[in-house]
Coordinates of C-alpha atoms in Angstrom, one line a residue:
M165 CA 0.0 0.0 0.0
T166 CA 1.2 3.5 -0.7
H167 CA 3.5 4.9 1.9
I168 CA 1.5 7.8 3.5
Q169 CA 2.1 9.3 6.9
L170 CA 0.3 12.1 8.6
A171 CA 1.7 13.4 11.9
F172 CA -1.2 14.6 14.0
S173 CA -1.5 17.2 16.7
Y174 CA -3.0 15.9 19.9
P175 CA -6.8 15.5 19.4
L176 CA -8.1 18.5 21.3
M177 CA -10.6 21.1 20.2
S178 CA -9.8 23.6 22.8
S179 CA -9.1 27.0 21.3
K180 CA -11.7 29.6 21.5
T181 CA -13.5 31.0 18.4
S182 CA -12.6 34.6 18.1
S183 CA -14.7 37.6 17.2
A184 CA -11.6 39.6 16.5
G185 CA -12.6 39.9 12.9
G186 CA -10.1 40.2 10.1
A187 CA -7.0 39.9 12.4
V188 CA -7.7 36.2 12.9
N189 CA -9.7 35.6 9.8
S190 CA -6.6 36.5 7.8
A191 CA -5.2 33.1 8.6
P192 CA -4.4 31.5 5.3
R193 CA -5.8 28.6 3.2
W194 CA -3.2 26.5 1.5
D195 CA -2.5 26.3 -2.2
L196 CA -2.2 22.6 -3.4
S197 CA -1.2 23.5 -6.9
D198 CA 2.4 22.3 -6.2
L199 CA 0.7 18.9 -6.4
Y200 CA -2.1 19.3 -8.9
Q201 CA -4.3 22.2 -10.1
S202 CA -7.7 20.7 -9.3
P203 CA -9.4 17.3 -9.2
Q204 CA -10.0 17.8 -12.9
D205 CA -6.3 18.2 -13.6
S206 CA -5.5 16.0 -16.6
K207 CA -2.1 15.3 -15.0
I208 CA -3.8 13.1 -12.4
E209 CA -5.1 10.7 -15.0
D210 CA -1.8 10.9 -16.9
D211 CA 0.1 10.0 -13.8
F212 CA -2.2 7.2 -12.9
A213 CA -1.8 5.7 -16.5
R214 CA 2.0 6.0 -16.3
L215 CA 2.2 4.5 -12.9
E216 CA -0.1 1.6 -13.9
K217 CA 2.2 0.7 -16.7
E218 CA 5.3 1.0 -14.5
A219 CA 3.7 -1.1 -11.8
Q220 CA 2.7 -3.8 -14.2
S221 CA 6.3 -3.8 -15.7
F222 CA 7.7 -3.9 -12.2
E223 CA 5.6 -6.9 -11.2
K224 CA 6.6 -8.7 -14.5
R225 CA 10.3 -7.9 -14.0
W226 CA 10.8 -8.7 -10.4
K227 CA 8.1 -11.1 -9.1
G228 CA 9.7 -14.4 -8.1
Q229 CA 13.2 -13.0 -8.9
L230 CA 14.3 -11.5 -5.6
K231 CA 15.6 -14.7 -4.2
V232 CA 18.1 -15.0 -7.1
S233 CA 19.0 -11.3 -7.3
S234 CA 22.4 -9.8 -7.0
A235 CA 23.0 -6.9 -4.8
S236 CA 22.9 -4.5 -7.7
D237 CA 19.6 -6.1 -8.9
L238 CA 18.1 -5.6 -5.5
V239 CA 19.2 -2.0 -5.4
Q240 CA 17.6 -1.4 -8.8
S241 CA 14.3 -3.0 -7.7
L242 CA 14.2 -0.9 -4.6
K243 CA 14.7 2.3 -6.6
D244 CA 12.0 1.3 -9.1
Y245 CA 9.6 0.5 -6.2
E246 CA 10.3 3.8 -4.5
A247 CA 9.7 5.8 -7.7
I248 CA 6.2 4.1 -8.2
E249 CA 5.3 4.5 -4.5
E250 CA 6.3 8.1 -4.6
G251 CA 4.1 8.8 -7.6
L252 CA 1.2 7.1 -5.9
G253 CA 1.9 9.0 -2.8
K254 CA 1.7 12.3 -4.6
I255 CA -1.7 11.6 -6.0
A256 CA -3.0 10.1 -2.7
S257 CA -1.6 13.1 -0.7
Y258 CA -3.4 15.6 -3.0
A259 CA -6.7 13.8 -2.5
Q260 CA -6.3 13.4 1.3
L261 CA -5.3 17.1 1.7
L262 CA -8.2 18.3 -0.4
F263 CA -10.6 16.1 1.5
A264 CA -9.3 17.4 4.9
A265 CA -9.9 21.0 3.9
H266 CA -13.3 20.3 2.5
T267 CA -14.6 17.3 4.4
T268 CA -18.3 18.0 3.9
D269 CA -18.0 18.6 0.1
A270 CA -19.7 15.6 -1.5
E271 CA -17.8 16.0 -4.9
I272 CA -14.4 16.1 -3.2
G273 CA -15.4 13.1 -1.0
R274 CA -16.2 11.1 -4.2
F275 CA -12.9 12.3 -5.8
A276 CA -10.9 11.2 -2.7
Q277 CA -12.6 7.9 -2.6
G278 CA -12.0 7.3 -6.3
V279 CA -8.3 8.1 -5.8
Q280 CA -8.1 5.7 -2.9
E281 CA -9.7 2.9 -4.9
K282 CA -7.3 3.5 -7.8
V283 CA -4.3 3.6 -5.6
T284 CA -5.3 0.4 -3.9
S285 CA -6.0 -1.4 -7.2
L286 CA -2.7 -0.3 -8.6
S287 CA -0.8 -1.2 -5.4
A288 CA -1.9 -4.8 -5.8
H289 CA 0.9 -5.0 -8.5
L290 CA 3.4 -4.0 -5.9
L291 CA 2.2 -6.1 -3.0
F292 CA 4.5 -9.0 -3.8
F293 CA 7.6 -7.0 -3.3
A294 CA 7.5 -6.5 0.4
L295 CA 6.2 -10.1 0.9
E296 CA 9.1 -11.6 -1.1
L297 CA 11.7 -9.4 0.6
N298 CA 10.5 -10.7 3.9
R299 CA 10.8 -14.3 2.7
L300 CA 14.5 -13.9 1.7
D301 CA 16.8 -16.0 3.9
D302 CA 18.6 -13.9 6.6
E303 CA 22.0 -15.3 5.6
F304 CA 21.4 -14.4 2.0
I305 CA 20.2 -10.9 2.6
N306 CA 23.0 -10.2 5.1
S307 CA 25.6 -11.3 2.6
L308 CA 24.3 -8.8 0.1
Y309 CA 24.7 -5.9 2.5
K310 CA 28.4 -6.0 1.8
D311 CA 27.5 -4.0 -1.3
A312 CA 27.7 -0.3 -0.3
E313 CA 24.7 0.8 -2.3
L314 CA 22.5 -1.9 -0.9
A315 CA 23.7 -1.2 2.6
K316 CA 22.0 2.2 2.3
W317 CA 18.7 0.4 2.0
E318 CA 19.3 -1.9 5.0
P319 CA 17.2 0.2 7.4
F320 CA 14.2 0.1 5.1
I321 CA 14.5 -3.7 4.6
R322 CA 15.1 -4.2 8.3
D323 CA 11.9 -2.4 9.2
L324 CA 9.9 -4.4 6.7
R325 CA 11.3 -7.6 8.1
V326 CA 10.0 -6.7 11.6
F327 CA 6.6 -7.8 10.2
K328 CA 7.9 -11.1 8.8
P329 CA 6.5 -13.3 11.6
Y330 CA 3.0 -11.8 11.0
Q331 CA 2.9 -12.0 7.2
L332 CA 0.2 -14.1 5.5
N333 CA 0.4 -15.8 2.2
D334 CA 0.3 -13.7 -0.9
D335 CA -3.3 -14.4 -1.9
V336 CA -4.6 -13.5 1.5
E337 CA -2.6 -10.3 1.6
R338 CA -3.9 -9.3 -1.8
V339 CA -7.5 -9.9 -0.7
L340 CA -7.0 -7.8 2.4
L341 CA -5.5 -5.0 0.4
E342 CA -8.2 -4.9 -2.2
T343 CA -11.1 -5.1 0.3
S344 CA -9.6 -2.4 2.6
V345 CA -11.3 0.4 0.7
T346 CA -14.8 -1.0 1.4
G347 CA -13.8 -2.2 4.9
R348 CA -11.8 -0.2 7.4
Q349 CA -11.2 2.8 5.1
A350 CA -14.9 3.2 4.4
W351 CA -15.7 3.2 8.2
V352 CA -13.0 5.8 8.7
R353 CA -14.4 8.0 6.0
L354 CA -17.9 7.7 7.4
F355 CA -16.6 8.9 10.8
D356 CA -14.7 11.8 9.3
E357 CA -17.7 13.0 7.2
T358 CA -20.1 12.6 10.2
M359 CA -17.9 14.6 12.6
A360 CA -17.3 17.3 10.0
A361 CA -21.0 17.7 9.4
M362 CA -22.0 17.7 13.1
T363 CA -23.4 20.8 14.7
A364 CA -24.4 21.8 18.3
K365 CA -27.2 24.1 19.3
I366 CA -26.4 27.2 21.3
G367 CA -29.5 29.2 21.8
D368 CA -31.1 29.5 18.4
D369 CA -27.9 28.8 16.5
D370 CA -26.6 25.5 15.1
L371 CA -22.8 25.9 15.2
P372 CA -20.1 23.6 14.0
L373 CA -19.1 21.1 16.7
G374 CA -15.5 22.3 16.7
E375 CA -16.6 25.9 17.4
V376 CA -18.7 24.8 20.3
F377 CA -15.7 22.8 21.7
N378 CA -13.7 26.0 21.5
R379 CA -16.2 27.6 23.9
L380 CA -15.0 25.3 26.7
T381 CA -12.2 27.8 27.1
E382 CA -14.7 30.7 27.9
S383 CA -14.0 32.5 31.1
D384 CA -17.7 32.6 31.8
R385 CA -18.6 29.3 33.5
H386 CA -22.2 29.4 32.5
K387 CA -21.1 29.6 28.8
R388 CA -18.8 26.6 29.3
H389 CA -21.6 24.6 30.8
E390 CA -23.9 25.6 28.0
A391 CA -21.3 24.5 25.5
A392 CA -20.8 21.2 27.3
Q393 CA -24.5 20.5 27.3
A394 CA -24.8 21.3 23.6
I395 CA -21.8 19.0 22.8
S396 CA -23.3 16.2 24.9
A397 CA -26.6 16.5 23.1
S398 CA -24.9 16.4 19.7
L399 CA -22.8 13.4 20.5
A400 CA -25.9 11.7 22.0
D401 CA -27.7 12.2 18.7
Q402 CA -24.9 10.4 16.8
Q403 CA -24.1 7.8 19.5
K404 CA -25.7 4.8 17.7
L405 CA -23.6 5.4 14.6
L406 CA -20.4 6.3 16.5
V407 CA -20.7 3.1 18.6
M408 CA -21.3 1.0 15.5
I409 CA -18.2 2.5 13.8
T410 CA -16.1 1.9 16.9
N411 CA -17.3 -1.7 17.3
N412 CA -16.8 -2.6 13.7
L413 CA -13.3 -1.1 13.6
A414 CA -12.3 -2.8 16.8
K415 CA -13.6 -6.1 15.6
D416 CA -11.8 -5.6 12.3
K417 CA -8.5 -5.0 14.2
A418 CA -9.1 -8.1 16.4
T419 CA -9.7 -10.2 13.3
M420 CA -6.5 -9.0 11.7
D421 CA -4.4 -9.4 14.8
K422 CA -5.7 -13.0 15.2
L423 CA -4.9 -13.8 11.6
R424 CA -1.4 -12.4 11.8
G425 CA -0.7 -13.8 15.3
Y426 CA -0.1 -10.6 17.2
P427 CA 0.0 -11.4 21.0
R428 CA -1.7 -8.1 22.1
S429 CA -3.9 -5.5 20.5
V430 CA -1.1 -2.9 20.8
S431 CA 1.6 -5.2 19.4
S432 CA 1.1 -4.2 15.7
R433 CA 1.3 -0.5 16.7
N434 CA 4.5 -1.1 18.6
R435 CA 6.0 -3.0 15.7
A436 CA 5.1 -0.1 13.4
N437 CA 6.7 2.3 15.9
M438 CA 9.8 0.2 16.0
V439 CA 9.6 0.2 19.8
E440 CA 9.6 -2.8 22.2
D441 CA 6.5 -3.7 24.1
E442 CA 8.4 -3.4 27.4
V443 CA 9.4 0.2 26.6
V444 CA 5.8 1.2 26.0
D445 CA 4.8 -0.7 29.2
A446 CA 7.4 1.2 31.2
L447 CA 6.2 4.5 29.8
V448 CA 2.6 3.8 30.7
E449 CA 3.5 2.5 34.1
A450 CA 5.6 5.6 34.9
V451 CA 2.8 8.0 33.9
D452 CA 0.2 6.0 35.7
S453 CA 2.2 6.0 38.9
S454 CA 2.6 9.8 38.6
F455 CA -1.1 10.7 38.2
S456 CA -1.3 11.8 41.8
K457 CA 1.8 14.1 41.7
L458 CA 0.9 15.5 38.3
S459 CA -2.8 15.8 37.2
H460 CA -4.4 15.3 40.6
R461 CA -2.2 17.9 42.2
Y462 CA -2.5 20.5 39.4
Y463 CA -6.3 20.2 39.1
S464 CA -6.7 20.5 42.8
L465 CA -4.8 23.8 42.5
K466 CA -7.0 24.9 39.6
A467 CA -10.2 24.2 41.5
K468 CA -8.8 26.4 44.3
W469 CA -7.9 29.2 41.9
L470 CA -11.4 29.1 40.3
G471 CA -13.0 29.1 43.8
L472 CA -14.7 25.7 43.3
D473 CA -15.0 22.7 45.6
K474 CA -15.1 20.4 42.6
L475 CA -14.3 20.9 38.9
E476 CA -16.8 19.7 36.3
H477 CA -15.5 18.3 33.0
W478 CA -16.3 21.7 31.3
D479 CA -13.9 23.4 33.7
R480 CA -10.8 21.4 32.6
N481 CA -9.8 24.0 30.0
A482 CA -11.2 27.0 31.7
P483 CA -8.8 30.0 31.7
L484 CA -7.4 31.0 35.1
P485 CA -8.8 34.1 36.8
K486 CA -7.3 37.4 35.5
S487 CA -5.6 35.5 32.6
D488 CA -4.9 37.6 29.6
D489 CA -7.6 36.8 27.0
K490 CA -5.7 38.5 24.3
I491 CA -6.5 37.5 20.7
M492 CA -3.3 37.3 18.6
S493 CA -3.6 37.9 14.9
W494 CA -2.2 35.4 12.4
E495 CA 0.8 37.7 11.8
E496 CA 1.5 37.9 15.5
G497 CA 1.4 34.1 15.8
K498 CA 3.7 33.7 12.9
K499 CA 6.2 36.2 14.4
I500 CA 6.3 34.3 17.7
V501 CA 6.9 30.9 16.1
R502 CA 9.5 32.3 13.6
K503 CA 11.4 33.9 16.4
A504 CA 11.4 30.8 18.6
Y505 CA 12.8 28.6 15.8
S506 CA 15.3 31.2 14.6
D507 CA 16.7 31.9 18.1
F508 CA 17.3 28.1 18.5
D509 CA 19.0 27.7 15.2
P510 CA 19.1 30.0 12.1
E511 CA 18.7 27.1 9.7
M512 CA 15.6 25.9 11.6
G513 CA 14.3 29.4 11.4
S514 CA 14.8 29.5 7.7
Y515 CA 12.8 26.3 7.3
A516 CA 10.0 27.7 9.4
G517 CA 10.1 30.8 7.2
K518 CA 9.4 28.6 4.1
F519 CA 6.1 27.5 5.7
L520 CA 5.1 30.9 7.0
D521 CA 5.9 32.8 3.8
N522 CA 4.4 30.3 1.3
P523 CA 0.9 28.9 1.0
W524 CA 1.8 25.6 2.7
I525 CA -0.5 26.1 5.7
D526 CA -4.3 25.8 5.9
A527 CA -5.0 27.7 9.1
A528 CA -8.4 29.4 8.6
A529 CA -11.1 28.1 10.9
V530 CA -13.9 27.5 8.4
P531 CA -17.0 25.2 8.3
G532 CA -16.6 21.9 6.7
K533 CA -13.0 21.5 7.4
S534 CA -11.3 18.8 9.4
S535 CA -10.9 19.7 13.1
G536 CA -7.6 19.4 15.0
A537 CA -4.3 19.7 13.2
F538 CA -1.8 17.7 11.3
A539 CA 1.3 17.8 9.1
H540 CA 1.5 15.8 5.9
P541 CA 5.0 15.1 4.4
V542 CA 3.6 14.5 0.9
V543 CA 6.6 13.6 -1.2
P544 CA 10.3 14.8 -1.2
S545 CA 9.9 16.4 -4.6
V546 CA 7.3 18.8 -3.2
H547 CA 7.1 19.9 0.4
P548 CA 4.9 19.1 3.5
Y549 CA 1.6 20.8 4.1
L550 CA 0.2 21.8 7.6
L551 CA -3.4 22.0 8.6
M552 CA -4.8 23.6 11.7
N553 CA -7.7 25.9 12.8
Y554 CA -6.3 29.2 14.0
H555 CA -8.5 31.2 16.4
G556 CA -5.9 33.5 17.9
R557 CA -5.3 32.0 21.3
A558 CA -1.9 31.1 22.8
R559 CA -2.7 27.5 22.4
D560 CA -3.2 28.0 18.7
V561 CA 0.3 29.5 18.5
M562 CA 1.6 26.4 20.3
T563 CA -0.3 24.2 17.7
L564 CA 1.4 26.2 14.9
A565 CA 4.8 25.6 16.6
H566 CA 3.9 21.9 17.0
E567 CA 3.0 21.3 13.4
M568 CA 5.9 23.4 12.3
G569 CA 8.2 21.0 14.1
H570 CA 6.6 18.1 12.1
G571 CA 7.0 20.0 8.9
I572 CA 10.7 20.8 9.4
H573 CA 11.4 17.2 10.5
Q574 CA 9.7 15.9 7.4
I575 CA 11.8 18.2 5.1
L576 CA 15.1 17.3 6.7
A577 CA 14.3 13.5 6.6
A578 CA 13.1 13.6 3.0
Q579 CA 16.1 15.6 1.8
S580 CA 18.5 13.1 3.4
Q581 CA 16.7 9.8 3.1
G582 CA 14.3 9.9 0.2
Y583 CA 10.7 8.8 0.1
L584 CA 10.8 5.3 1.6
R585 CA 13.5 5.8 4.3
S586 CA 12.2 9.2 5.5
S587 CA 9.2 7.9 7.4
T588 CA 9.7 8.2 11.1
P589 CA 8.0 6.0 13.7
L590 CA 5.2 7.8 15.5
T591 CA 7.1 7.8 18.8
L592 CA 10.0 9.8 17.3
A593 CA 7.8 11.7 14.9
E594 CA 6.4 13.6 17.9
T595 CA 9.9 14.7 19.0
A596 CA 10.3 17.6 16.7
S597 CA 6.8 18.9 17.2
V598 CA 6.9 18.8 20.9
F599 CA 10.4 20.3 21.0
G600 CA 9.1 23.1 18.8
E601 CA 6.3 23.8 21.4
M602 CA 8.9 23.8 24.1
L603 CA 11.1 26.3 22.2
T604 CA 8.1 28.6 21.7
F605 CA 7.0 28.3 25.3
Q606 CA 10.5 29.1 26.7
S607 CA 10.8 32.0 24.2
L608 CA 7.5 33.5 25.4
L609 CA 8.4 32.9 29.1
E610 CA 11.8 34.7 28.7
Q611 CA 10.2 37.7 27.1
E612 CA 7.5 38.1 29.7
K613 CA 8.1 40.6 32.4
S614 CA 4.8 40.4 34.4
P615 CA 5.0 37.7 37.2
E616 CA 1.3 37.1 36.9
R617 CA 1.4 36.5 33.2
K618 CA 4.4 34.3 33.7
R619 CA 2.3 32.2 36.1
H620 CA -0.4 32.0 33.6
L621 CA 2.1 30.9 30.9
I622 CA 3.4 28.2 33.2
A623 CA -0.1 27.0 34.1
S624 CA -1.0 26.9 30.4
K625 CA 2.1 24.9 29.6
V626 CA 1.4 22.5 32.5
E627 CA -2.1 22.0 31.1
D628 CA -0.7 21.3 27.6
M629 CA 1.8 18.8 29.1
L630 CA -1.0 17.1 31.1
N631 CA -3.0 16.9 27.9
T632 CA 0.0 15.4 26.0
V633 CA 1.1 13.0 28.7
V634 CA -1.5 12.2 31.3
R635 CA -4.6 12.5 29.0
Q636 CA -3.0 10.6 26.1
V637 CA -1.9 7.7 28.4
A638 CA -5.4 7.6 29.8
F639 CA -6.7 7.5 26.2
Y640 CA -4.3 4.6 25.6
Q641 CA -5.6 2.8 28.7
F642 CA -9.1 3.3 27.5
E643 CA -8.3 1.8 24.1
V644 CA -6.7 -1.2 25.8
K645 CA -9.8 -1.8 27.9
L646 CA -12.1 -1.2 24.9
H647 CA -10.3 -3.6 22.6
Q648 CA -10.1 -6.3 25.3
E649 CA -13.9 -6.0 25.8
R650 CA -14.6 -6.1 22.0
Q651 CA -12.9 -9.5 21.9
K652 CA -15.7 -10.8 24.1
G653 CA -18.4 -9.4 21.8
E654 CA -20.0 -6.1 20.7
V655 CA -19.6 -3.4 23.4
S656 CA -22.7 -1.3 24.3
A657 CA -22.6 2.5 24.4
E658 CA -23.2 2.3 28.2
H659 CA -20.3 0.0 28.7
I660 CA -17.9 2.0 26.6
G661 CA -19.0 5.1 28.6
Q662 CA -18.2 3.2 31.8
L663 CA -14.7 2.3 30.6
W664 CA -14.2 5.9 29.6
R665 CA -15.4 7.2 33.0
E666 CA -13.1 4.8 34.9
V667 CA -9.9 6.0 33.2
Q668 CA -10.9 9.7 33.4
E669 CA -11.6 9.5 37.1
R670 CA -8.3 7.6 37.7
S671 CA -6.2 9.9 35.6
L672 CA -7.6 13.3 36.3
G673 CA -8.3 12.7 40.0
P674 CA -10.6 13.6 42.9
A675 CA -10.8 17.3 42.0
F676 CA -13.4 16.4 39.3
N677 CA -17.0 15.5 39.5
F678 CA -17.9 13.8 36.3
T679 CA -21.5 14.0 35.2
S680 CA -23.0 11.2 33.2
D681 CA -23.1 13.1 29.9
Y682 CA -19.2 13.0 29.9
D683 CA -19.5 9.3 29.2
L684 CA -20.1 10.3 25.6
Y685 CA -16.9 12.2 25.1
W686 CA -14.7 9.3 24.0
S687 CA -16.7 9.3 20.7
Y688 CA -15.3 12.5 19.2
I689 CA -11.6 11.6 19.4
P690 CA -10.4 10.8 15.9
H691 CA -7.2 8.9 16.8
F692 CA -9.3 6.0 18.1
I693 CA -10.7 5.6 14.6
H694 CA -7.8 6.7 12.4
S695 CA -4.8 5.1 14.2
P696 CA -5.6 2.7 17.1
F697 CA -3.0 3.1 20.0
Y698 CA -1.4 6.1 18.3
V699 CA -1.9 8.2 21.4
Y700 CA 0.9 6.9 23.6
A701 CA 3.3 8.4 21.1
Y702 CA 2.5 11.9 22.4
A703 CA 3.5 10.9 26.0
F704 CA 6.6 9.2 24.6
G705 CA 7.4 12.4 22.6
D706 CA 6.7 14.8 25.5
C707 CA 8.8 12.9 28.0
L708 CA 11.6 12.4 25.5
V709 CA 11.6 16.2 24.7
N710 CA 11.6 17.1 28.3
A711 CA 14.8 15.0 28.8
L712 CA 16.2 16.3 25.5
Y713 CA 15.5 19.9 26.4
G714 CA 17.3 19.4 29.7
V715 CA 20.4 18.3 27.8
Y716 CA 20.1 21.4 25.6
R717 CA 19.9 23.7 28.7
E718 CA 22.9 22.0 30.3
R719 CA 25.1 21.6 27.2
P720 CA 23.9 23.9 24.4
E721 CA 27.2 23.9 22.5
G722 CA 26.8 21.7 19.4
F723 CA 23.3 20.6 20.4
A724 CA 21.5 22.1 17.4
E725 CA 23.6 20.2 14.9
K726 CA 23.2 16.9 16.7
Y727 CA 19.4 17.6 16.9
K728 CA 19.2 18.3 13.1
N729 CA 21.2 15.1 12.4
M730 CA 18.7 13.2 14.5
L731 CA 15.8 14.6 12.5
A732 CA 17.5 14.0 9.2
A733 CA 18.0 10.3 10.0
G734 CA 14.3 9.8 9.3
G735 CA 13.4 6.2 9.9
T736 CA 16.9 4.8 9.4
L737 CA 17.8 4.7 13.1
R738 CA 16.0 3.3 16.1
H739 CA 15.3 5.3 19.3
K740 CA 18.4 3.9 21.1
E741 CA 20.7 5.0 18.3
L742 CA 19.1 8.4 17.9
L743 CA 19.3 9.3 21.6
A744 CA 22.8 7.9 22.3
P745 CA 24.6 11.1 21.2
F746 CA 22.6 13.0 23.8
G747 CA 23.4 10.5 26.6
L748 CA 19.8 9.4 26.8
D749 CA 18.2 5.9 26.8
A750 CA 14.4 5.4 26.5
G751 CA 14.9 1.8 27.6
D752 CA 15.8 2.9 31.1
P753 CA 12.7 3.2 33.3
A754 CA 14.3 6.2 35.0
F755 CA 14.3 8.0 31.7
W756 CA 10.5 8.4 31.8
H757 CA 10.6 9.7 35.3
K758 CA 13.2 12.3 34.3
G759 CA 10.7 13.7 31.8
L760 CA 7.8 13.6 34.2
D761 CA 9.8 15.4 36.8
V762 CA 9.9 18.4 34.5
I763 CA 6.1 18.7 34.6
S764 CA 6.2 18.1 38.4
S765 CA 8.7 20.9 38.9
L766 CA 6.5 23.4 37.0
I767 CA 3.6 22.4 39.3
D768 CA 6.0 23.0 42.2
Q769 CA 6.5 26.5 41.0
L770 CA 2.7 27.1 40.8
E771 CA 2.2 25.7 44.3
A772 CA 4.9 28.0 45.7
D773 CA 3.2 31.1 44.1
P774 CA 1.0 32.7 46.8
A775 CA -1.5 33.9 44.1

């Protein structure tokens, strides 16, 4: 299947819709003409026709021949395969990006579906290649690595062969590929279109669901409560469909895992992330054991600041009293992010400038557009694109910094490694994005002179870190429970809500009183649908960045070059090799606590503040 990777921002719709007029509304829409001019562009059909011929020729030339290939033959086959995959990736990327920006447009939906079907059909000619590479004898393939050109491809082949024990026979793999467009992918599309079209009623107005989520950051508690009730009603209206989608996708995953022989529901995700099960277990255990000193402690402080005995779920993202509600224009947000990256390293600032000065970002908050944010690497011959919904809040600036990190990472990796070797496991894909957020936060903190505003900045950063670490690990724990229950049979809406409530109460702590309507809130989170078990990658990335930033603070000399080398490695190195130059080891359980201690120390500062 074509090699496509989207790096998502954490799934929160928590910025506030602004009435600041043109200042925020000037946020740009992207221009996809660097890919194709429109869905009617004749180059799309021309490229499909060319790629169809190339794929058929590739299959005829190489099928059944890899086991008797020389090193030079294998290199040529890999180059041919990469060229076809990159061509398919360009078309698929265009369709995906167009659909993300216009999710409720029926014509674009049909176009995107048509592209996906053609890509899947054409990819059937390429399917044999990875399967046959995996069947090559270890001794044979290792002997070929003596060739310098083939040795460059060793990381790609190595990562393919991670899945060797779980590979099915060729006929079964082909059926699974060709039926995916009417199976899993169809359910995902249904979810996306449903969520993009959903509205919630505030007074007499039916507003886009994302806009109402943004109202959960209102300073007026009554307005937050009103928004929460509207969201709950909207989710309740769609609950039957959302429960059906979730159950079908969980069952589909269980069936695939059983066919392939994966021992746990999360095992396939860990293999794709090139991370050991025990490393993920150590991360989750470390975060879980820190709930009381992190989220429980912070939200108890927040309840006190807000003058409440208990927080309701609609209070979680409430601004602190006397917090600056300033709306920042798109130009102001750009300036902040550009400065943060440029101050860290001029070359990184230059890359940030490419995104900010060209139409590579879709930031306008408009109806019918995908909620949340992501970065899409597209293909090395073009450039990544970023999508977000900019409302002018500090958190939106952080989201821009986050996606910018992804975009720069993708450029550096693609330039160095090409299409197939640039893809980074999700655990490491979040490193550059979270590091970019940290740079921006520290830049803002250093510029701020007011002690009160500094406290608000720290509190906001703590909340973002809790969302990235505690909340995402809780999401992961919810997914584990849900997939375990689905193996026993279809899971009711009530039982899913119960599982959700259990992990929320445990992770967020006694400061909260959760009303029963919150049992529905699992159903809007797209990662559960798009990428099961993706979410722990955020906690992995945040803790890793906290440790990495500590190294930068202690030993800044030469750090930027080592950091850029790490990003440029793409998917060619594993986490142990990437972190070794910084003296870090994610396999050490103490590593995770080092990252969590950074969050705890910020909460210490807030506790020590008499305000």
